[in-house]
Amino acid sequence: MNCITCKNRNCFIKNNFVAKQISEISKIKKVEKYKKGDYLYKKGSAPKNVYILLEGCLEIINKDKKGGKKDFYFVEPGELFGYRSLLSEENHNTSAKIYQNSRICILSKDDFFELFIYNRGLAKKFMKFISDQLKIRQKRLEDRIKH
């Protein structure tokens, strides 16, 4: 899948890079298919990649000690995920489970960090992105508490 011709308008890559950079990223990322019920990564595993959901649906889950879902949210197409553990250099504290058959863009850890060198303005954009994600998570938590 070429990032330039991708029709996903919400894609993290398309929204943060110019055409030449997008073309280069397209050469280094992989696209893989996953089936419903598969795990992309599990809680406790070492982070190796960052991901962008191309199509389909997956959920980020955290299980309680009894094995039930403690909290979760659904990832939307175009959304970047799996980056928090990579940035904190800790094992994943959640699992990513495929909810519907999906295609996922994958950038290796090294390639992801190289993007910050490749695009000087990305660090600032990424900090804003993380801030926005925290606001979304906070709102979800507040909504959950209200109900």
Coordinates of N, CA, C and O in Angstrom, one line a residue:
M1 N 0.9 -1.2 0.0 CA 0.0 0.0 0.0 C 0.9 1.2 0.0 O 1.7 1.4 0.9
N2 N 0.7 2.1 -1.0 CA 1.4 3.3 -1.1 C 0.7 4.4 -0.3 O -0.5 4.6 -0.4
C3 N 1.5 5.0 0.6 CA 0.9 6.1 1.5 C 0.3 7.2 0.6 O -0.7 7.9 1.1
I4 N 0.9 7.5 -0.5 CA 0.5 8.7 -1.3 C -1.0 8.4 -1.8 O -1.8 9.3 -1.8
T5 N -1.2 7.2 -2.2 CA -2.6 6.9 -2.8 C -3.6 6.4 -1.8 O -4.7 6.2 -2.1
C6 N -3.2 6.2 -0.6 CA -4.1 5.8 0.5 C -5.2 6.8 0.6 O -5.0 8.0 0.6
K7 N -6.4 6.3 0.8 CA -7.6 7.2 0.9 C -7.9 7.6 2.3 O -8.9 8.3 2.6
N8 N -7.2 7.1 3.3 CA -7.5 7.4 4.7 C -7.0 8.8 5.0 O -5.8 9.1 5.1
R9 N -8.0 9.7 5.2 CA -7.7 11.1 5.4 C -7.3 11.4 6.8 O -6.8 12.5 7.1
N10 N -7.5 10.5 7.7 CA -7.2 10.7 9.1 C -5.8 10.2 9.5 O -5.4 10.1 10.7
C11 N -5.0 9.7 8.5 CA -3.8 9.0 8.8 C -2.8 9.9 9.4 O -2.5 11.0 8.9
F12 N -2.1 9.5 10.5 CA -1.1 10.2 11.2 C 0.0 10.6 10.2 O 0.5 11.8 10.2
I13 N 0.4 9.8 9.3 CA 1.5 10.1 8.4 C 1.1 11.1 7.4 O 1.8 12.1 7.2
K14 N -0.1 11.0 6.8 CA -0.6 11.9 5.8 C -0.8 13.3 6.4 O -0.6 14.3 5.7
N15 N -1.1 13.4 7.7 CA -1.4 14.6 8.3 C -0.2 15.3 8.9 O -0.3 16.5 9.4
N16 N 1.0 14.7 8.8 CA 2.2 15.3 9.5 C 3.4 15.4 8.6 O 4.4 15.9 9.0
F17 N 3.3 14.9 7.4 CA 4.4 14.9 6.5 C 4.1 15.4 5.1 O 2.9 15.4 4.7
V18 N 5.0 15.9 4.4 CA 4.8 16.4 3.0 C 5.0 15.2 2.0 O 5.5 14.2 2.4
A19 N 4.6 15.4 0.8 CA 4.5 14.3 -0.2 C 5.9 13.5 -0.3 O 5.9 12.3 -0.3
K20 N 7.0 14.2 -0.4 CA 8.3 13.6 -0.5 C 8.6 12.7 0.7 O 9.0 11.5 0.5
Q21 N 8.3 13.2 1.9 CA 8.5 12.4 3.1 C 7.5 11.2 3.1 O 7.9 10.1 3.5
I22 N 6.3 11.4 2.8 CA 5.3 10.3 2.8 C 5.7 9.2 1.8 O 5.6 8.0 2.1
S23 N 6.3 9.6 0.7 CA 6.8 8.6 -0.3 C 7.9 7.8 0.3 O 8.0 6.6 0.2
E24 N 8.8 8.4 1.1 CA 9.9 7.7 1.7 C 9.4 6.8 2.8 O 9.9 5.7 3.0
I25 N 8.5 7.3 3.6 CA 7.9 6.5 4.7 C 7.2 5.2 4.1 O 7.3 4.1 4.6
S26 N 6.5 5.4 3.0 CA 5.8 4.3 2.3 C 6.8 3.2 1.9 O 6.4 2.0 1.9
K27 N 8.0 3.5 1.7 CA 9.0 2.5 1.3 C 9.5 1.7 2.5 O 9.9 0.6 2.4
I28 N 9.4 2.3 3.7 CA 10.0 1.6 4.9 C 8.9 0.9 5.8 O 9.2 0.1 6.6
K29 N 7.7 1.3 5.7 CA 6.6 0.7 6.5 C 6.1 -0.6 5.8 O 6.2 -0.8 4.6
K30 N 5.5 -1.4 6.7 CA 4.9 -2.7 6.2 C 3.4 -2.5 6.4 O 3.0 -1.8 7.3
V31 N 2.7 -3.3 5.6 CA 1.2 -3.4 5.8 C 0.9 -4.9 6.0 O 1.3 -5.7 5.2
E32 N 0.3 -5.2 7.1 CA 0.0 -6.6 7.4 C -1.5 -6.8 7.7 O -2.1 -5.9 8.2
K33 N -2.0 -7.9 7.3 CA -3.4 -8.3 7.6 C -3.5 -9.1 8.9 O -2.7 -10.0 9.1
Y34 N -4.6 -8.8 9.6 CA -4.9 -9.6 10.9 C -6.3 -10.0 10.9 O -7.2 -9.2 10.4
K35 N -6.6 -11.1 11.5 CA -8.0 -11.6 11.6 C -8.6 -11.3 13.0 O -7.8 -11.3 14.0
K36 N -9.9 -11.3 13.0 CA -10.6 -11.0 14.2 C -10.1 -12.0 15.3 O -10.0 -13.2 15.0
G37 N -9.8 -11.5 16.5 CA -9.4 -12.4 17.6 C -7.9 -12.4 17.7 O -7.4 -12.9 18.8
D38 N -7.1 -12.1 16.7 CA -5.6 -12.1 16.8 C -5.2 -11.0 17.7 O -5.9 -10.0 17.9
Y39 N -4.0 -11.1 18.3 CA -3.4 -10.1 19.1 C -2.3 -9.5 18.3 O -1.4 -10.2 17.8
L40 N -2.2 -8.2 18.2 CA -1.1 -7.5 17.6 C 0.1 -7.5 18.6 O 1.2 -7.7 18.2
Y41 N -0.2 -7.2 19.8 CA 0.7 -7.3 20.9 C 0.0 -7.6 22.2 O -1.2 -7.3 22.3
K42 N 0.7 -8.2 23.2 CA 0.0 -8.5 24.5 C 0.7 -7.7 25.6 O 1.9 -7.4 25.5
K43 N -0.1 -7.5 26.6 CA 0.4 -6.8 27.8 C 1.7 -7.6 28.3 O 1.7 -8.8 28.4
G44 N 2.7 -6.8 28.6 CA 4.0 -7.4 29.1 C 5.0 -7.6 28.0 O 6.2 -7.9 28.3
S45 N 4.6 -7.6 26.8 CA 5.5 -7.8 25.7 C 6.4 -6.5 25.4 O 5.9 -5.4 25.7
A46 N 7.5 -6.7 24.9 CA 8.4 -5.6 24.6 C 8.0 -4.9 23.3 O 7.6 -5.5 22.3
P47 N 7.9 -3.5 23.3 CA 7.5 -2.8 22.1 C 8.6 -2.9 21.1 O 9.7 -2.6 21.4
K48 N 8.2 -3.2 19.8 CA 9.1 -3.2 18.7 C 8.7 -2.3 17.6 O 9.5 -2.0 16.7
N49 N 7.5 -1.9 17.6 CA 6.9 -1.1 16.5 C 5.9 -0.1 17.0 O 5.4 -0.2 18.1
V50 N 5.6 0.8 16.1 CA 4.4 1.7 16.2 C 3.4 1.3 15.1 O 3.9 0.8 14.0
Y51 N 2.2 1.5 15.2 CA 1.2 1.1 14.3 C 0.2 2.2 13.9 O -0.1 3.1 14.7
I52 N -0.3 2.0 12.7 CA -1.4 2.9 12.3 C -2.5 1.9 11.7 O -2.2 1.1 10.8
L53 N -3.7 2.0 12.2 CA -4.8 1.2 11.7 C -5.2 1.7 10.3 O -5.6 2.9 10.2
L54 N -5.0 0.9 9.3 CA -5.4 1.3 8.0 C -6.9 1.1 7.7 O -7.6 2.0 7.3
E55 N -7.3 -0.1 8.1 CA -8.8 -0.4 7.9 C -9.1 -1.5 8.9 O -8.3 -2.3 9.3
G56 N -10.4 -1.5 9.3 CA -10.8 -2.5 10.3 C -11.1 -1.9 11.6 O -11.3 -0.7 11.7
C57 N -10.9 -2.7 12.6 CA -11.2 -2.2 14.0 C -10.4 -3.1 15.0 O -10.3 -4.3 14.8
L58 N -9.8 -2.5 15.9 CA -9.1 -3.2 17.0 C -9.4 -2.5 18.3 O -9.7 -1.3 18.3
E59 N -9.2 -3.2 19.4 CA -9.4 -2.6 20.7 C -8.1 -2.8 21.5 O -7.4 -3.7 21.4
I60 N -7.9 -1.7 22.3 CA -6.8 -1.7 23.3 C -7.4 -2.1 24.6 O -8.3 -1.4 25.1
I61 N -7.0 -3.2 25.2 CA -7.6 -3.7 26.4 C -6.6 -3.9 27.5 O -5.4 -4.1 27.3
N62 N -7.1 -3.8 28.7 CA -6.3 -4.1 29.9 C -7.1 -5.0 30.8 O -8.2 -4.6 31.1
K63 N -6.6 -6.1 31.1 CA -7.4 -7.1 31.8 C -7.1 -7.0 33.3 O -6.0 -6.7 33.7
D64 N -8.2 -7.2 34.1 CA -8.0 -7.2 35.6 C -7.4 -8.5 36.0 O -7.1 -9.4 35.2
K65 N -7.1 -8.7 37.3 CA -6.5 -9.9 37.8 C -7.3 -11.2 37.5 O -6.8 -12.3 37.5
K66 N -8.6 -11.0 37.4 CA -9.5 -12.2 37.1 C -9.6 -12.5 35.6 O -10.3 -13.4 35.3
G67 N -9.0 -11.7 34.8 CA -9.0 -12.0 33.4 C -10.1 -11.2 32.6 O -10.2 -11.3 31.4
G68 N -10.9 -10.4 33.3 CA -12.0 -9.6 32.7 C -11.4 -8.3 32.1 O -10.3 -7.9 32.6
K69 N -12.1 -7.7 31.2 CA -11.7 -6.4 30.7 C -11.8 -5.3 31.7 O -12.9 -5.1 32.2
K70 N -10.7 -4.7 32.0 CA -10.7 -3.7 33.0 C -11.0 -2.3 32.4 O -11.9 -1.6 32.8
D71 N -10.4 -2.0 31.3 CA -10.7 -0.9 30.5 C -10.3 -1.1 29.1 O -9.4 -1.9 28.8
F72 N -10.9 -0.4 28.2 CA -10.6 -0.6 26.8 C -11.1 0.6 26.0 O -11.9 1.3 26.4
Y73 N -10.5 0.7 24.8 CA -11.0 1.6 23.8 C -10.8 1.1 22.4 O -9.9 0.2 22.2
F74 N -11.5 1.6 21.4 CA -11.4 1.2 20.1 C -10.5 2.1 19.3 O -10.6 3.3 19.5
V75 N -9.6 1.6 18.5 CA -8.7 2.4 17.6 C -9.4 2.6 16.3 O -10.0 1.7 15.8
E76 N -9.4 3.9 15.8 CA -10.1 4.2 14.6 C -9.1 4.2 13.4 O -7.9 4.5 13.7
P77 N -9.5 4.0 12.2 CA -8.6 4.0 11.1 C -7.9 5.3 11.0 O -8.4 6.4 11.2
G78 N -6.6 5.2 10.7 CA -5.7 6.4 10.7 C -5.0 6.7 12.0 O -4.0 7.4 12.0
E79 N -5.5 6.1 13.1 CA -4.9 6.4 14.4 C -3.6 5.7 14.6 O -3.4 4.5 14.3
L80 N -2.7 6.4 15.2 CA -1.4 5.9 15.6 C -1.5 5.3 17.0 O -2.1 5.9 17.9
F81 N -0.9 4.1 17.2 CA -1.0 3.5 18.5 C 0.2 2.7 18.8 O 1.0 2.4 17.8
G82 N 0.5 2.3 20.0 CA 1.6 1.5 20.4 C 2.9 2.3 20.7 O 3.9 1.8 20.9
Y83 N 2.7 3.6 20.6 CA 3.9 4.5 20.8 C 4.2 4.8 22.3 O 5.3 5.1 22.6
R84 N 3.3 4.7 23.2 CA 3.5 5.1 24.6 C 4.6 4.2 25.2 O 5.5 4.7 25.8
S85 N 4.5 2.9 25.0 CA 5.5 2.0 25.6 C 6.8 2.1 24.9 O 7.8 2.0 25.6
L86 N 6.8 2.4 23.6 CA 8.0 2.7 22.9 C 8.7 3.9 23.4 O 9.9 3.8 23.7
L87 N 8.0 4.9 23.7 CA 8.6 6.2 24.2 C 9.1 6.0 25.6 O 10.1 6.6 26.0
S88 N 8.4 5.3 26.4 CA 8.7 5.2 27.8 C 9.7 4.0 28.1 O 10.2 3.9 29.2
E89 N 10.0 3.3 27.0 CA 11.0 2.2 27.1 C 10.6 1.1 28.1 O 11.4 0.6 28.9
E90 N 9.2 0.9 28.2 CA 8.7 -0.1 29.1 C 7.9 -1.1 28.2 O 7.5 -0.8 27.1
N91 N 7.6 -2.3 28.8 CA 6.8 -3.2 28.1 C 5.4 -2.7 28.0 O 5.0 -1.8 28.8
H92 N 4.7 -3.2 27.1 CA 3.3 -2.8 26.9 C 2.5 -3.0 28.1 O 2.6 -4.1 28.8
N93 N 1.7 -2.0 28.5 CA 0.8 -2.2 29.7 C -0.6 -2.5 29.3 O -1.5 -2.5 30.1
T94 N -0.9 -2.7 28.0 CA -2.2 -3.1 27.5 C -1.9 -4.1 26.4 O -0.8 -4.4 26.0
S95 N -3.0 -4.7 25.9 CA -3.0 -5.6 24.7 C -3.7 -4.9 23.6 O -4.7 -4.2 23.8
A96 N -3.3 -5.3 22.4 CA -4.1 -4.8 21.2 C -4.7 -6.0 20.5 O -4.0 -6.9 20.0
K97 N -6.0 -6.1 20.6 CA -6.7 -7.3 20.0 C -7.5 -6.9 18.8 O -8.2 -5.8 18.9
I98 N -7.4 -7.6 17.8 CA -8.2 -7.3 16.5 C -9.7 -7.6 16.8 O -10.0 -8.7 17.1
Y99 N -10.5 -6.6 16.6 CA -11.9 -6.7 16.8 C -12.7 -7.1 15.5 O -13.7 -7.8 15.5
Q100 N -12.2 -6.6 14.4 CA -12.6 -7.0 13.0 C -11.4 -7.2 12.2 O -10.4 -6.6 12.4
N101 N -11.5 -8.0 11.1 CA -10.4 -8.2 10.2 C -9.9 -6.8 9.9 O -10.6 -5.9 9.6
S102 N -8.5 -6.7 9.9 CA -7.9 -5.4 9.8 C -6.6 -5.5 9.0 O -6.0 -6.5 8.9
R103 N -6.3 -4.3 8.4 CA -5.0 -4.1 7.8 C -4.3 -3.0 8.6 O -4.9 -2.0 8.9
I104 N -3.0 -3.2 9.0 CA -2.3 -2.3 9.8 C -1.0 -2.0 9.2 O -0.2 -2.8 8.8
C105 N -0.7 -0.7 9.3 CA 0.6 -0.2 8.8 C 1.6 -0.3 10.0 O 1.2 0.1 11.1
I106 N 2.8 -0.7 9.8 CA 3.7 -1.0 10.9 C 5.1 -0.3 10.5 O 5.6 -0.4 9.5
L107 N 5.5 0.5 11.5 CA 6.8 1.2 11.4 C 7.7 0.6 12.6 O 7.2 0.6 13.7
S108 N 8.9 0.2 12.2 CA 9.8 -0.4 13.3 C 10.1 0.8 14.2 O 10.1 2.0 13.9
K109 N 10.6 0.4 15.4 CA 11.0 1.3 16.4 C 12.1 2.3 15.9 O 12.0 3.5 16.0
D110 N 13.1 1.7 15.2 CA 14.2 2.5 14.7 C 13.7 3.5 13.6 O 14.1 4.7 13.6
D111 N 12.8 3.0 12.7 CA 12.3 3.9 11.7 C 11.5 5.0 12.2 O 11.5 6.1 11.8
F112 N 10.7 4.7 13.3 CA 9.8 5.7 13.9 C 10.7 6.8 14.5 O 10.4 8.0 14.3
F113 N 11.7 6.4 15.2 CA 12.6 7.5 15.8 C 13.4 8.3 14.8 O 13.6 9.4 15.0
E114 N 13.7 7.6 13.7 CA 14.4 8.3 12.6 C 13.5 9.4 12.0 O 13.9 10.4 11.5
L115 N 12.1 9.2 12.1 CA 11.2 10.2 11.5 C 11.4 11.6 12.2 O 11.2 12.6 11.6
F116 N 11.8 11.5 13.5 CA 11.9 12.8 14.2 C 13.2 13.5 13.7 O 13.2 14.8 13.8
I117 N 14.1 12.8 13.3 CA 15.3 13.4 12.7 C 15.0 13.9 11.3 O 15.4 15.0 10.9
Y118 N 14.2 13.1 10.6 CA 13.8 13.4 9.2 C 12.9 14.6 9.1 O 13.0 15.3 8.1
N119 N 12.1 14.9 10.1 CA 11.2 16.0 10.1 C 11.3 16.7 11.4 O 10.7 16.3 12.4
R120 N 12.0 17.8 11.3 CA 12.3 18.6 12.5 C 11.0 19.1 13.3 O 11.0 19.2 14.5
G121 N 10.0 19.4 12.5 CA 8.8 19.9 13.1 C 7.9 18.8 13.7 O 7.0 19.1 14.4
L122 N 8.3 17.6 13.5 CA 7.4 16.5 14.0 C 7.4 16.4 15.5 O 6.4 16.1 16.1
A123 N 8.5 16.7 16.1 CA 8.6 16.6 17.6 C 7.5 17.5 18.2 O 6.7 17.1 19.1
K124 N 7.4 18.7 17.7 CA 6.3 19.6 18.2 C 4.9 19.1 17.9 O 4.1 19.1 18.8
K125 N 4.7 18.6 16.7 CA 3.4 18.1 16.3 C 3.1 16.9 17.1 O 2.0 16.7 17.5
F126 N 4.1 16.1 17.4 CA 3.9 14.8 18.2 C 3.5 15.1 19.6 O 2.7 14.5 20.2
M127 N 4.1 16.2 20.2 CA 3.8 16.6 21.5 C 2.3 17.0 21.6 O 1.6 16.7 22.5
K128 N 1.9 17.8 20.6 CA 0.5 18.2 20.5 C -0.4 17.0 20.3 O -1.5 16.9 21.0
F129 N 0.0 16.1 19.5 CA -0.8 14.8 19.3 C -1.0 14.1 20.6 O -2.1 13.7 20.9
I130 N 0.1 13.9 21.3 CA 0.0 13.2 22.6 C -0.9 14.0 23.6 O -1.7 13.4 24.3
S131 N -0.8 15.3 23.6 CA -1.6 16.1 24.5 C -3.1 15.9 24.1 O -4.0 15.7 24.9
D132 N -3.4 15.9 22.8 CA -4.8 15.7 22.3 C -5.2 14.3 22.7 O -6.4 14.1 23.1
Q133 N -4.4 13.3 22.6 CA -4.7 11.9 23.0 C -5.1 11.8 24.5 O -6.0 11.2 24.9
L134 N -4.3 12.6 25.3 CA -4.6 12.6 26.7 C -5.9 13.2 27.0 O -6.7 12.7 27.9
K135 N -6.3 14.3 26.3 CA -7.6 14.9 26.5 C -8.7 13.9 26.1 O -9.7 13.8 26.8
I136 N -8.5 13.2 25.0 CA -9.5 12.2 24.6 C -9.7 11.1 25.6 O -10.8 10.7 26.0
R137 N -8.6 10.6 26.1 CA -8.6 9.5 27.2 C -9.3 10.1 28.5 O -10.0 9.4 29.1
Q138 N -9.0 11.3 28.8 CA -9.6 11.9 30.0 C -11.1 12.0 29.8 O -11.8 11.7 30.7
K139 N -11.5 12.5 28.7 CA -12.9 12.6 28.4 C -13.6 11.2 28.5 O -14.7 11.1 29.1
R140 N -13.0 10.2 27.9 CA -13.6 8.8 27.9 C -13.7 8.4 29.4 O -14.7 7.8 29.7
L141 N -12.7 8.6 30.2 CA -12.7 8.3 31.6 C -13.8 9.0 32.3 O -14.6 8.4 33.1
E142 N -13.9 10.3 32.1 CA -15.0 11.1 32.7 C -16.4 10.6 32.3 O -17.3 10.5 33.1
D143 N -16.5 10.3 31.0 CA -17.8 9.8 30.5 C -18.2 8.4 31.2 O -19.3 8.1 31.5
R144 N -17.1 7.6 31.4 CA -17.3 6.3 32.0 C -17.7 6.4 33.4 O -18.6 5.7 33.9
I145 N -17.1 7.4 34.1 CA -17.5 7.6 35.5 C -18.9 8.1 35.7 O -19.6 7.7 36.6
K146 N -19.3 8.9 34.8 CA -20.7 9.5 34.8 C -21.7 8.4 34.6 O -22.9 8.6 35.1
H147 N -21.4 7.4 33.9 CA -22.4 6.3 33.5 C -22.2 5.2 34.4 O -22.3 4.3 34.8

